[in-house]
Coordinates of C-alpha atoms and ligand atoms in Angstrom, one line a residue:
M24 CA 11.3 25.0 -12.8
E25 CA 11.0 25.5 -16.4
W26 CA 8.6 22.3 -16.8
L27 CA 6.0 24.0 -14.8
G28 CA 5.0 26.3 -17.7
R29 CA 4.1 23.3 -19.6
L30 CA 1.6 21.9 -17.3
P31 CA -2.1 22.3 -18.4
A32 CA -4.0 25.2 -16.8
N33 CA -6.0 24.5 -13.9
G34 CA -6.1 20.7 -14.7
V35 CA -8.6 21.0 -17.3
K36 CA -8.0 18.2 -19.7
Q37 CA -10.0 16.0 -21.9
Y38 CA -7.6 12.9 -22.1
L39 CA -7.3 9.9 -24.3
A40 CA -9.8 10.0 -27.1
A41 CA -7.1 9.5 -29.6
D42 CA -4.5 7.3 -27.7
A43 CA -7.1 5.2 -25.8
A44 CA -8.5 4.4 -29.2
E45 CA -5.4 2.4 -30.1
R46 CA -5.5 0.5 -27.1
K47 CA -7.1 -2.9 -27.1
P48 CA -9.4 -3.5 -24.2
T49 CA -8.0 -6.1 -21.8
A50 CA -9.3 -9.6 -21.3
S51 CA -12.5 -9.0 -19.2
T52 CA -11.3 -11.0 -16.3
M53 CA -12.5 -10.6 -12.8
A54 CA -11.5 -12.1 -9.7
G55 CA -14.0 -14.6 -8.7
S56 CA -15.1 -15.5 -5.4
K57 CA -14.1 -19.1 -4.3
L58 CA -13.2 -19.0 -0.7
T59 CA -10.5 -21.5 -0.1
M60 CA -11.5 -23.1 3.2
G61 CA -9.0 -25.8 3.2
L62 CA -6.7 -25.2 6.0
L63 CA -3.5 -26.7 6.0
L64 CA -3.2 -27.4 9.7
L65 CA 0.7 -27.6 9.4
A66 CA 2.7 -28.3 12.4
V67 CA 3.5 -25.0 13.6
V68 CA 6.9 -24.1 12.7
A69 CA 9.6 -24.0 15.7
A70 CA 11.0 -20.7 15.7
A71 CA 14.8 -20.9 16.5
Q72 CA 16.5 -17.8 18.0
V73 CA 17.3 -15.4 15.4
G74 CA 19.4 -12.7 16.2
A75 CA 21.3 -12.0 19.5
Q76 CA 18.1 -11.6 21.6
G77 CA 15.1 -12.9 20.0
P78 CA 12.0 -13.7 21.9
A79 CA 12.6 -16.2 24.6
A80 CA 9.9 -18.8 23.7
A81 CA 9.6 -20.6 20.3
P82 CA 6.0 -20.6 19.3
S83 CA 4.1 -23.9 19.6
S84 CA 0.6 -24.9 19.2
S85 CA 0.4 -25.7 22.9
D86 CA 0.5 -22.0 24.1
A87 CA 3.6 -23.0 26.3
S88 CA 5.2 -19.9 25.0
G89 CA 3.3 -17.8 27.5
L90 CA 2.0 -15.6 24.6
P91 CA -1.6 -14.7 24.4
P92 CA -3.8 -17.2 22.8
I93 CA -4.6 -16.9 19.2
P94 CA -8.5 -16.7 18.7
A95 CA -10.5 -20.1 18.0
E96 CA -11.5 -18.8 14.4
R97 CA -8.8 -19.4 12.1
P98 CA -8.0 -17.4 8.9
P99 CA -9.0 -19.1 5.7
F100 CA -6.7 -16.6 3.9
F101 CA -3.0 -16.7 3.5
L102 CA -0.8 -14.6 5.6
G103 CA 2.2 -12.7 4.8
V104 CA 4.2 -9.5 5.4
A105 CA 4.7 -6.5 3.4
T106 CA 7.6 -4.2 3.0
A107 CA 8.8 -1.5 0.3
A108 CA 12.2 -0.7 -1.4
P109 CA 12.7 2.9 -0.1
Q110 CA 12.1 1.9 3.4
I111 CA 14.3 -1.2 3.7
E112 CA 16.9 -1.6 1.1
G113 CA 19.3 1.4 1.5
A114 CA 22.5 0.8 -0.8
V115 CA 21.0 4.0 -2.6
A116 CA 24.3 4.5 -4.9
E117 CA 25.1 0.8 -5.6
D118 CA 25.3 -0.9 -8.8
G119 CA 24.0 2.0 -11.1
R120 CA 21.0 2.9 -8.8
S121 CA 19.8 6.5 -9.6
R122 CA 18.4 9.1 -7.4
S123 CA 14.7 9.0 -6.2
I124 CA 12.4 11.9 -5.4
W125 CA 12.5 10.7 -1.7
D126 CA 16.4 10.8 -1.9
T127 CA 16.2 14.4 -2.8
W128 CA 13.6 15.0 0.0
A129 CA 15.8 13.2 2.4
A130 CA 18.8 15.4 1.5
A131 CA 16.7 18.5 1.9
H132 CA 15.6 17.5 5.3
P133 CA 19.1 16.6 7.2
E134 CA 16.9 16.8 10.7
N135 CA 14.9 13.7 9.3
D136 CA 16.8 10.3 9.7
S137 CA 18.3 9.2 6.2
P138 CA 17.3 6.3 4.1
N139 CA 20.8 5.8 2.9
V140 CA 21.4 2.6 4.7
T141 CA 18.2 1.9 6.6
D142 CA 17.8 -1.9 7.1
D143 CA 20.6 -2.7 4.4
F144 CA 18.2 -5.0 2.9
Y145 CA 19.9 -4.8 -0.3
H146 CA 22.8 -6.8 1.1
R147 CA 21.0 -8.6 3.9
Y148 CA 18.2 -10.0 2.4
A149 CA 19.2 -13.6 2.7
E150 CA 19.3 -13.4 6.4
D151 CA 15.7 -11.8 6.3
I152 CA 14.5 -14.7 4.2
R153 CA 15.8 -17.2 6.7
I154 CA 14.1 -15.3 9.5
M155 CA 10.9 -15.4 7.5
Q156 CA 11.4 -19.1 6.9
T157 CA 12.2 -19.5 10.6
Y158 CA 8.8 -18.1 11.5
G159 CA 6.9 -19.7 8.7
I160 CA 6.1 -16.7 6.7
K161 CA 5.1 -18.1 3.2
H162 CA 4.1 -14.7 1.2
F163 CA 6.3 -11.4 1.1
R164 CA 5.2 -8.3 -0.4
F165 CA 8.3 -6.2 -1.7
S166 CA 8.8 -3.3 -4.4
V167 CA 10.9 -2.7 -7.0
A168 CA 12.9 0.3 -7.3
W169 CA 12.5 2.1 -10.9
T170 CA 15.7 3.9 -9.9
R171 CA 17.7 0.6 -10.0
V172 CA 16.1 -1.1 -13.1
I173 CA 15.9 2.0 -15.3
P174 CA 18.2 4.6 -13.7
D175 CA 17.4 7.1 -16.4
G176 CA 13.8 6.7 -16.1
N177 CA 13.0 5.9 -19.7
G178 CA 16.5 4.7 -21.0
S179 CA 18.0 1.2 -21.1
T180 CA 17.8 -1.3 -18.7
N181 CA 20.4 -1.5 -15.9
A182 CA 21.4 -5.4 -15.6
A183 CA 22.8 -5.0 -12.2
G184 CA 19.8 -3.3 -10.6
L185 CA 17.5 -5.8 -12.1
G186 CA 19.7 -8.6 -11.1
F187 CA 19.1 -7.9 -7.6
Y188 CA 15.4 -8.4 -7.7
S189 CA 15.9 -11.5 -9.7
R190 CA 18.2 -13.1 -7.1
L191 CA 16.0 -11.9 -4.4
V192 CA 12.9 -13.8 -6.2
D193 CA 14.9 -16.8 -6.6
A194 CA 16.1 -16.9 -2.8
L195 CA 12.4 -16.4 -1.8
L196 CA 11.0 -19.3 -4.0
A197 CA 13.8 -21.5 -3.0
A198 CA 12.8 -20.7 0.6
G199 CA 9.1 -21.8 -0.2
I200 CA 8.0 -18.1 -0.2
E201 CA 5.7 -16.6 -2.5
P202 CA 6.9 -13.1 -3.7
V203 CA 4.2 -10.4 -4.3
V204 CA 5.7 -7.5 -6.3
T205 CA 4.6 -3.9 -6.1
L206 CA 6.0 -1.8 -9.1
Y207 CA 5.6 1.5 -7.7
H208 CA 6.2 2.4 -4.1
W209 CA 6.4 6.1 -4.3
D210 CA 10.1 6.1 -5.3
L211 CA 10.1 8.1 -8.5
P212 CA 13.5 8.6 -10.7
Q213 CA 14.4 12.1 -9.7
V214 CA 15.2 12.5 -13.3
L215 CA 11.7 12.1 -14.3
Q216 CA 10.4 14.8 -12.2
D217 CA 13.1 17.2 -13.4
R218 CA 12.4 16.4 -17.1
Y219 CA 8.8 16.8 -16.9
G220 CA 7.0 17.0 -13.7
G221 CA 6.6 13.1 -12.8
F222 CA 3.0 12.4 -12.4
L223 CA 1.8 15.7 -13.5
N224 CA 2.8 14.8 -17.1
E225 CA 1.2 12.3 -19.3
Q226 CA 4.7 11.0 -20.4
I227 CA 4.6 9.1 -17.3
V228 CA 2.2 6.6 -18.7
A229 CA 4.6 5.7 -21.4
D230 CA 7.6 5.6 -19.1
F231 CA 5.7 3.6 -16.3
T232 CA 4.5 1.1 -19.0
H233 CA 8.1 0.7 -20.4
Y234 CA 9.4 -0.1 -16.8
A235 CA 6.6 -2.3 -16.0
T236 CA 7.2 -4.2 -19.1
V237 CA 11.0 -4.6 -18.3
V238 CA 10.1 -6.1 -14.9
F239 CA 7.4 -8.3 -16.2
E240 CA 9.6 -9.6 -18.8
A241 CA 12.5 -10.3 -16.2
L242 CA 10.2 -11.8 -13.3
G243 CA 6.9 -12.5 -14.8
S244 CA 7.7 -16.5 -15.1
R245 CA 8.5 -16.6 -11.4
V246 CA 6.1 -14.1 -10.0
T247 CA 2.4 -14.6 -10.1
Y248 CA 1.1 -11.7 -8.0
W249 CA 1.6 -8.0 -8.5
S250 CA 0.5 -4.7 -8.0
T251 CA 1.3 -1.4 -9.9
F252 CA 1.1 1.6 -7.8
N253 CA 0.9 1.6 -3.9
E254 CA -1.4 4.2 -2.3
P255 CA -1.7 6.7 -5.5
A256 CA -4.1 8.8 -3.3
T257 CA -1.1 9.2 -0.7
F258 CA 1.5 10.0 -3.3
C259 CA -0.9 12.4 -5.3
V260 CA -2.4 14.1 -2.2
S261 CA 0.7 14.4 -0.1
G262 CA 3.4 14.7 -3.1
Y263 CA 1.4 17.1 -5.4
G264 CA -1.0 18.8 -2.9
S265 CA 0.1 19.5 0.4
G266 CA 3.8 19.0 -0.2
W267 CA 4.4 17.0 2.7
H268 CA 5.9 14.1 0.7
A269 CA 8.2 14.2 -2.1
P270 CA 8.4 15.7 -4.7
S271 CA 7.1 18.6 -2.3
L272 CA 4.8 20.3 -4.7
R273 CA 2.0 22.2 -3.2
D274 CA -1.4 22.8 -4.6
Q275 CA -3.4 23.0 -1.3
Q276 CA -6.4 24.7 -3.0
G277 CA -6.3 22.9 -6.2
E278 CA -5.6 25.7 -8.3
Q279 CA -3.1 24.3 -10.3
G280 CA -5.0 21.0 -10.7
Y281 CA -1.9 18.9 -9.7
V282 CA -3.7 16.2 -7.6
W283 CA -6.1 15.5 -10.4
E284 CA -3.3 15.6 -12.9
C285 CA -1.3 12.8 -11.0
H286 CA -4.6 10.9 -10.2
N287 CA -5.6 10.9 -14.1
N288 CA -2.3 9.7 -15.3
V289 CA -2.1 7.0 -12.6
L290 CA -5.2 5.6 -13.9
R291 CA -4.0 5.7 -17.4
A292 CA -0.7 4.2 -16.5
H293 CA -2.2 1.2 -14.5
A294 CA -4.6 0.4 -17.5
S295 CA -1.7 0.7 -20.1
A296 CA 0.6 -1.5 -17.8
V297 CA -2.0 -4.2 -17.0
R298 CA -2.5 -4.2 -20.8
E299 CA 1.2 -5.3 -21.3
F300 CA 0.9 -7.6 -18.5
R301 CA -1.8 -9.7 -19.7
R302 CA 0.1 -10.1 -22.7
L303 CA 3.4 -11.0 -20.9
V304 CA 2.2 -12.7 -17.9
P305 CA -1.0 -14.6 -18.8
N306 CA -1.4 -16.5 -15.8
G307 CA -0.5 -13.8 -13.5
K308 CA -2.9 -11.8 -10.9
I309 CA -2.6 -7.9 -10.7
G310 CA -4.1 -5.0 -8.8
M311 CA -3.4 -1.4 -7.1
N312 CA -2.8 -0.9 -3.3
L313 CA -5.5 1.5 -2.3
A314 CA -5.4 3.0 1.2
V315 CA -8.3 4.3 3.0
Q316 CA -9.5 5.5 6.6
W317 CA -12.9 4.5 7.8
S318 CA -15.2 7.5 7.6
E319 CA -17.7 7.3 10.4
P320 CA -20.4 9.8 10.3
R321 CA -20.0 11.9 13.7
S322 CA -23.9 12.0 14.2
D323 CA -27.0 10.4 13.0
S324 CA -28.0 13.3 10.9
E325 CA -28.7 12.8 7.4
A326 CA -26.0 15.3 6.4
D327 CA -23.3 13.7 8.5
R328 CA -24.1 10.5 7.2
A329 CA -24.1 11.6 3.4
A330 CA -20.7 13.4 4.4
A331 CA -18.8 10.3 5.6
E332 CA -20.2 8.2 2.5
R333 CA -18.9 11.1 0.3
H334 CA -15.6 11.3 2.2
M335 CA -14.9 7.5 1.4
E336 CA -15.9 8.0 -2.2
F337 CA -13.5 10.8 -2.6
E338 CA -10.8 8.9 -1.0
L339 CA -11.3 5.3 -2.2
A340 CA -14.0 4.9 -4.9
V341 CA -12.5 7.7 -6.9
W342 CA -9.8 5.1 -7.8
S343 CA -11.9 2.0 -8.0
D344 CA -15.1 3.2 -9.4
P345 CA -13.4 3.7 -12.8
V346 CA -12.3 0.3 -12.6
Y347 CA -15.3 -1.5 -11.4
R348 CA -18.1 0.9 -12.6
G349 CA -16.4 2.7 -15.6
D350 CA -17.0 6.4 -14.3
W351 CA -16.4 8.7 -11.4
P352 CA -18.4 8.6 -8.2
A353 CA -21.3 11.0 -8.6
S354 CA -20.5 13.1 -5.7
V355 CA -16.9 13.7 -7.2
K356 CA -18.1 14.3 -10.6
E357 CA -20.6 16.9 -9.3
R358 CA -18.1 18.9 -7.0
N359 CA -14.9 18.5 -9.3
P360 CA -15.9 18.7 -12.9
R361 CA -12.7 20.1 -14.1
G362 CA -10.2 17.9 -12.5
L363 CA -11.5 14.7 -13.8
M364 CA -10.5 13.2 -17.3
T365 CA -13.3 11.8 -19.4
I366 CA -13.2 8.2 -19.2
T367 CA -13.9 7.1 -22.9
P368 CA -15.4 3.8 -23.6
E369 CA -11.7 2.8 -24.5
L370 CA -10.2 3.7 -21.1
A371 CA -13.2 2.0 -19.3
A372 CA -12.7 -1.1 -21.3
A373 CA -9.0 -1.1 -20.3
L374 CA -9.7 -0.6 -16.7
R375 CA -12.3 -3.0 -16.6
G376 CA -10.9 -6.3 -15.2
S377 CA -7.5 -4.8 -14.3
F378 CA -7.9 -5.6 -10.6
D379 CA -8.0 -9.2 -10.0
M380 CA -8.1 -8.5 -6.5
Y381 CA -9.1 -5.4 -4.4
M382 CA -5.9 -4.7 -2.5
L383 CA -6.4 -2.6 0.5
N384 CA -4.0 -0.9 2.8
F385 CA -6.0 -0.4 6.1
Y386 CA -5.1 1.2 9.6
T387 CA -7.5 3.9 10.9
A388 CA -10.9 5.6 11.1
K389 CA -12.0 9.3 11.6
Y390 CA -15.2 10.8 12.3
V391 CA -16.9 12.7 9.5
Y392 CA -19.1 15.6 9.5
Y393 CA -20.9 18.0 7.1
L394 CA -19.1 21.2 6.3
S395 CA -20.5 23.6 3.8
G396 CA -17.7 24.1 1.4
G397 CA -15.1 21.9 2.9
W398 CA -12.3 20.8 1.1
G399 CA -11.1 17.2 0.9
M400 CA -7.3 16.3 1.2
A401 CA -5.0 18.8 -0.1
G402 CA -5.9 19.7 -3.6
Q403 CA -8.7 17.4 -4.1
G404 CA -11.4 20.0 -4.2
V405 CA -14.8 20.9 -2.5
I406 CA -16.2 17.8 -0.7
D407 CA -18.4 19.6 1.7
A408 CA -17.1 17.4 4.7
A409 CA -14.6 17.5 7.3
D410 CA -12.9 14.9 9.4
T411 CA -11.6 14.3 13.1
F412 CA -10.6 12.0 15.5
N413 CA -12.9 13.3 18.1
A414 CA -16.5 12.7 18.5
T415 CA -18.7 15.9 19.6
N416 CA -18.2 15.1 23.2
G417 CA -14.4 15.2 22.7
A418 CA -13.7 11.4 23.1
S419 CA -11.2 9.7 20.9
I420 CA -12.3 7.5 18.1
G421 CA -9.7 4.9 19.5
P422 CA -6.3 4.5 21.6
E423 CA -3.2 6.3 20.4
T424 CA -0.5 4.8 18.4
A425 CA 2.9 5.9 17.7
S426 CA 1.7 7.7 14.6
S427 CA -0.4 11.1 14.9
W428 CA -2.4 10.1 11.8
F429 CA -3.5 6.7 13.4
K430 CA -5.9 5.8 16.3
E431 CA -6.6 2.1 16.7
V432 CA -10.1 1.4 15.6
P433 CA -10.5 -2.4 14.9
W434 CA -14.3 -2.3 14.5
A435 CA -14.0 0.2 11.7
F436 CA -11.9 -2.5 9.7
R437 CA -14.9 -4.8 9.7
K438 CA -17.0 -2.0 8.2
Q439 CA -14.6 -1.0 5.8
L440 CA -14.1 -4.5 4.2
K441 CA -18.0 -4.9 4.0
W442 CA -18.2 -1.4 2.2
V443 CA -15.8 -2.3 -0.5
S444 CA -17.2 -5.8 -0.7
D445 CA -20.9 -4.5 -1.1
R446 CA -20.1 -1.6 -3.5
Y447 CA -18.2 -3.8 -6.0
N448 CA -20.0 -6.9 -5.8
R449 CA -18.0 -9.1 -3.4
P450 CA -14.6 -9.0 -5.3
V451 CA -11.7 -11.2 -3.9
M452 CA -9.9 -8.9 -1.4
W453 CA -6.5 -8.7 -0.1
V454 CA -5.4 -6.6 2.8
T455 CA -2.1 -5.8 1.6
E456 CA -1.0 -3.7 4.6
N457 CA -2.0 -3.6 8.3
G458 CA 0.1 -2.8 11.1
V459 CA 0.9 -0.3 14.0
A460 CA 4.0 1.5 15.6
V461 CA 3.8 1.0 19.3
P462 CA 3.5 4.3 21.3
D463 CA 7.0 5.5 22.7
S464 CA 8.8 2.2 21.2
A465 CA 11.1 4.3 19.3
N466 CA 12.7 5.3 23.0
E467 CA 12.4 1.8 24.5
L468 CA 15.7 -0.3 24.6
L469 CA 16.4 -3.9 23.9
P470 CA 15.3 -6.1 24.8
G471 CA 12.3 -4.7 26.7
V472 CA 11.0 -3.3 23.3
L473 CA 10.7 -6.7 21.9
N474 CA 8.0 -7.6 24.3
D475 CA 5.3 -5.9 22.3
T476 CA 2.1 -7.5 23.7
Y477 CA 0.6 -3.9 22.4
R478 CA 1.1 -5.1 18.7
I479 CA -0.1 -8.6 19.6
N480 CA -3.3 -7.1 20.8
F481 CA -3.6 -4.9 17.7
Y482 CA -3.2 -7.8 15.3
R483 CA -5.7 -10.0 17.5
D484 CA -8.4 -7.3 17.2
Y485 CA -7.8 -6.3 13.7
M486 CA -7.8 -9.9 12.4
Q487 CA -10.8 -10.8 14.5
A488 CA -12.5 -7.8 12.8
A489 CA -11.3 -9.2 9.3
M490 CA -12.8 -12.5 10.2
A491 CA -16.0 -11.3 11.3
A492 CA -16.0 -9.5 7.9
I493 CA -15.7 -12.9 6.2
S494 CA -18.2 -15.0 8.4
Q495 CA -20.9 -12.5 9.2
D496 CA -20.6 -10.0 6.1
N497 CA -19.7 -12.5 3.4
V498 CA -16.6 -10.6 2.5
D499 CA -14.3 -12.8 0.3
I500 CA -10.7 -11.9 1.8
Q501 CA -8.2 -14.0 0.4
G502 CA -4.8 -12.4 1.6
Y503 CA -3.8 -10.4 4.5
F504 CA -0.1 -8.8 4.9
C505 CA 1.3 -7.4 7.9
W506 CA 3.2 -4.1 7.8
S507 CA 6.0 -4.6 8.2
L508 CA 8.6 -7.4 8.4
L509 CA 11.1 -5.1 9.7
D510 CA 11.2 -1.7 11.4
N511 CA 12.1 0.4 8.5
W512 CA 12.5 4.2 7.3
E513 CA 9.1 5.6 7.9
W514 CA 9.1 8.5 5.4
T515 CA 8.7 11.9 7.2
S516 CA 9.0 10.0 10.6
G517 CA 12.4 8.3 10.0
F518 CA 13.0 5.8 12.1
K519 CA 10.9 7.1 14.9
E520 CA 7.9 4.8 14.2
R521 CA 8.8 1.3 14.3
F522 CA 6.2 -0.8 12.5
G523 CA 8.3 -4.0 12.4
L524 CA 7.7 -7.6 13.4
V525 CA 11.5 -7.5 13.8
Y526 CA 13.4 -4.8 15.7
V527 CA 16.3 -3.3 13.8
D528 CA 19.2 -2.0 16.0
Y529 CA 20.3 1.0 13.8
A530 CA 23.3 1.7 16.3
N531 CA 24.4 -1.6 15.9
N532 CA 25.2 -2.6 12.3
Q533 CA 21.3 -3.2 11.7
A534 CA 21.2 -6.3 13.9
R535 CA 17.7 -8.1 13.7
H536 CA 15.8 -9.0 16.9
P537 CA 12.5 -10.7 16.2
K538 CA 9.6 -9.2 18.4
Q539 CA 7.3 -11.4 20.3
S540 CA 4.5 -10.4 17.9
L541 CA 6.5 -12.3 15.2
A542 CA 6.6 -15.2 17.5
W543 CA 2.5 -14.8 18.1
L544 CA 1.9 -14.3 14.4
S545 CA 3.9 -17.2 13.4
R546 CA 1.2 -19.6 14.8
W547 CA -1.3 -18.0 12.1
F548 CA 1.6 -18.3 9.4
G549 CA 1.6 -21.9 10.0
L550 CA -2.2 -22.0 9.3
S551 CA -1.9 -19.8 6.3
S552 CA -3.0 -21.7 3.2
G553 CA 0.2 -22.1 1.5
A554 CA 0.1 -20.9 -2.2
A555 CA -2.5 -18.0 -2.9
Q556 CA -6.0 -19.2 -4.2
V557 CA -7.2 -16.3 -6.2
S558 CA -9.6 -17.8 -8.9
T559 CA -10.5 -15.8 -12.0
Q560 CA -13.7 -16.1 -13.9
S561 CA -15.2 -14.0 -16.5
I562 CA -17.8 -11.2 -15.9
Ligands
GBH12 C1 1.1 3.0 4.2 O1 0.7 4.3 4.1 C2 2.6 3.0 3.3 O2 1.9 2.4 2.4 C3 3.9 2.4 4.1 O3 4.9 2.8 3.0 C4 3.8 3.0 5.5 O4 5.2 2.6 6.1 C5 2.9 2.5 6.4 O5 1.6 3.0 5.8 C6 2.8 3.0 7.8 O6 3.0 4.6 7.7 O7 0.6 13.0 7.6 O8 -1.8 13.7 8.2 O9 -0.8 13.7 6.0 C7 -0.4 4.5 5.2 C8 -1.5 5.5 4.9 C9 -1.4 7.7 4.3 C10 -0.7 7.1 6.3 C11 -1.0 9.1 4.3 C12 -0.2 8.4 6.6 C13 -0.4 10.8 5.9 C14 -1.0 11.5 7.1 N1 -0.8 6.9 5.1 N2 -1.0 9.5 5.7 S1 -0.8 13.1 7.3

């Protein structure tokens, strides 16, 4: 671990004065707020049976399917599904792909299921596109694997790896499905972790920008919608703080400043990549997928309410305040001055307008209470707050799901959407992930497991909350992506948590079996408003 010695001590670093000065500010664009109300009341697609044991009934507008009715209120946004390369592709050693930090993690955890084959999407994407088409899905979010495109991390382009994504995009477009591309969903080339510590080293800014540029050049004429990083809070905190995720570095108390190094480098890499994006894909839209759990004050006390607000600032605003406000949240600045880079006017200019839409991954909520000297998520520093799923009387904030970190709390979704909308002056918002793994579904067998009314109820409740945010809180939600199209490799939970709308039979050649929830959602997909309608106006 020779590179460890080259890291800055204690995360104290004043970045950028020199190198940001060379950077031209990006065009000051910001997503506007035209809500597209023009619903295309398309005849709902009749879903043919896909897979050996698809849901019995084809979805129909007449509810003859026996599925629960969809709410009377209809979504004015476009609705799609989301996935990520390391979770679905498999084919980890094919066509020149190199090892990612999650391949390394998996090799070190043989007790966990392996991502080596997973859904075999790399070979079966045509079949999955047919499923999407059958069920009327018009928007597909996927991620590109850096390890396929530039196996050496910062060396030359691998045409075979890039070719896969080019074919995928062509096939999606031919099927009338809009691709939405995530550049980085946690699968750093291992070689960059070994070479210089990955996101702990500012070299990542140049290397990510190079990788992003290669993908913009290859796909930019066909793909309009993009994001740079998926959930940087998750991979910085869990990858470099708690050590639960790859690359398994620990800095629980923030002594090394790892989490802040990662954070600073992600913001700079995003700004730098978006600068290239504006040049190469002038009509494209881009953002960053940020995840948050809603923080509900555990009591009405002023201290708990302030702690809950602070918790959200540490989790979420710490990423988006630099973009929309050109500075860190005050609460974070006061408590962690050493970990934060100086946001120079040059960096602020590069970040400003770099979110064409606010992309939020939303799942759950916790109660938050004041705790003197309390720490944030691993390595984040003092935040004088703590969180719990239980109220003071012991009651859970919501029903269990299959995931230990996730209770069902639909009412929190509406509050979260409003919180973001109010804080940033009503940006266009996309929910880029929302979904659930049904409790015990890992142990259930076909075909019973396909009758996932639990998931249908989940989407009904969460989507209703989103629509209340639109109609009652004036939030401008224009996109909504279900996590996930397929059951997939759920990181440290392997195949035990099934988030898919389509069941994947790992024991039988990865056979696909659409669940009832997909049939139910297909009636919404049928209402989804075709091409995305994000408008852009100067601020
Ligand atoms: C998303 O993260 C991911 O983007 C996606 O890849 C994933 O499949 C999906 O959700 C479902 O999990 O173990 O207590 O530290 C969701 C947000 C943040 C949830 C980190 C799990 C770790 C909780 N994730 N969190 S803990």
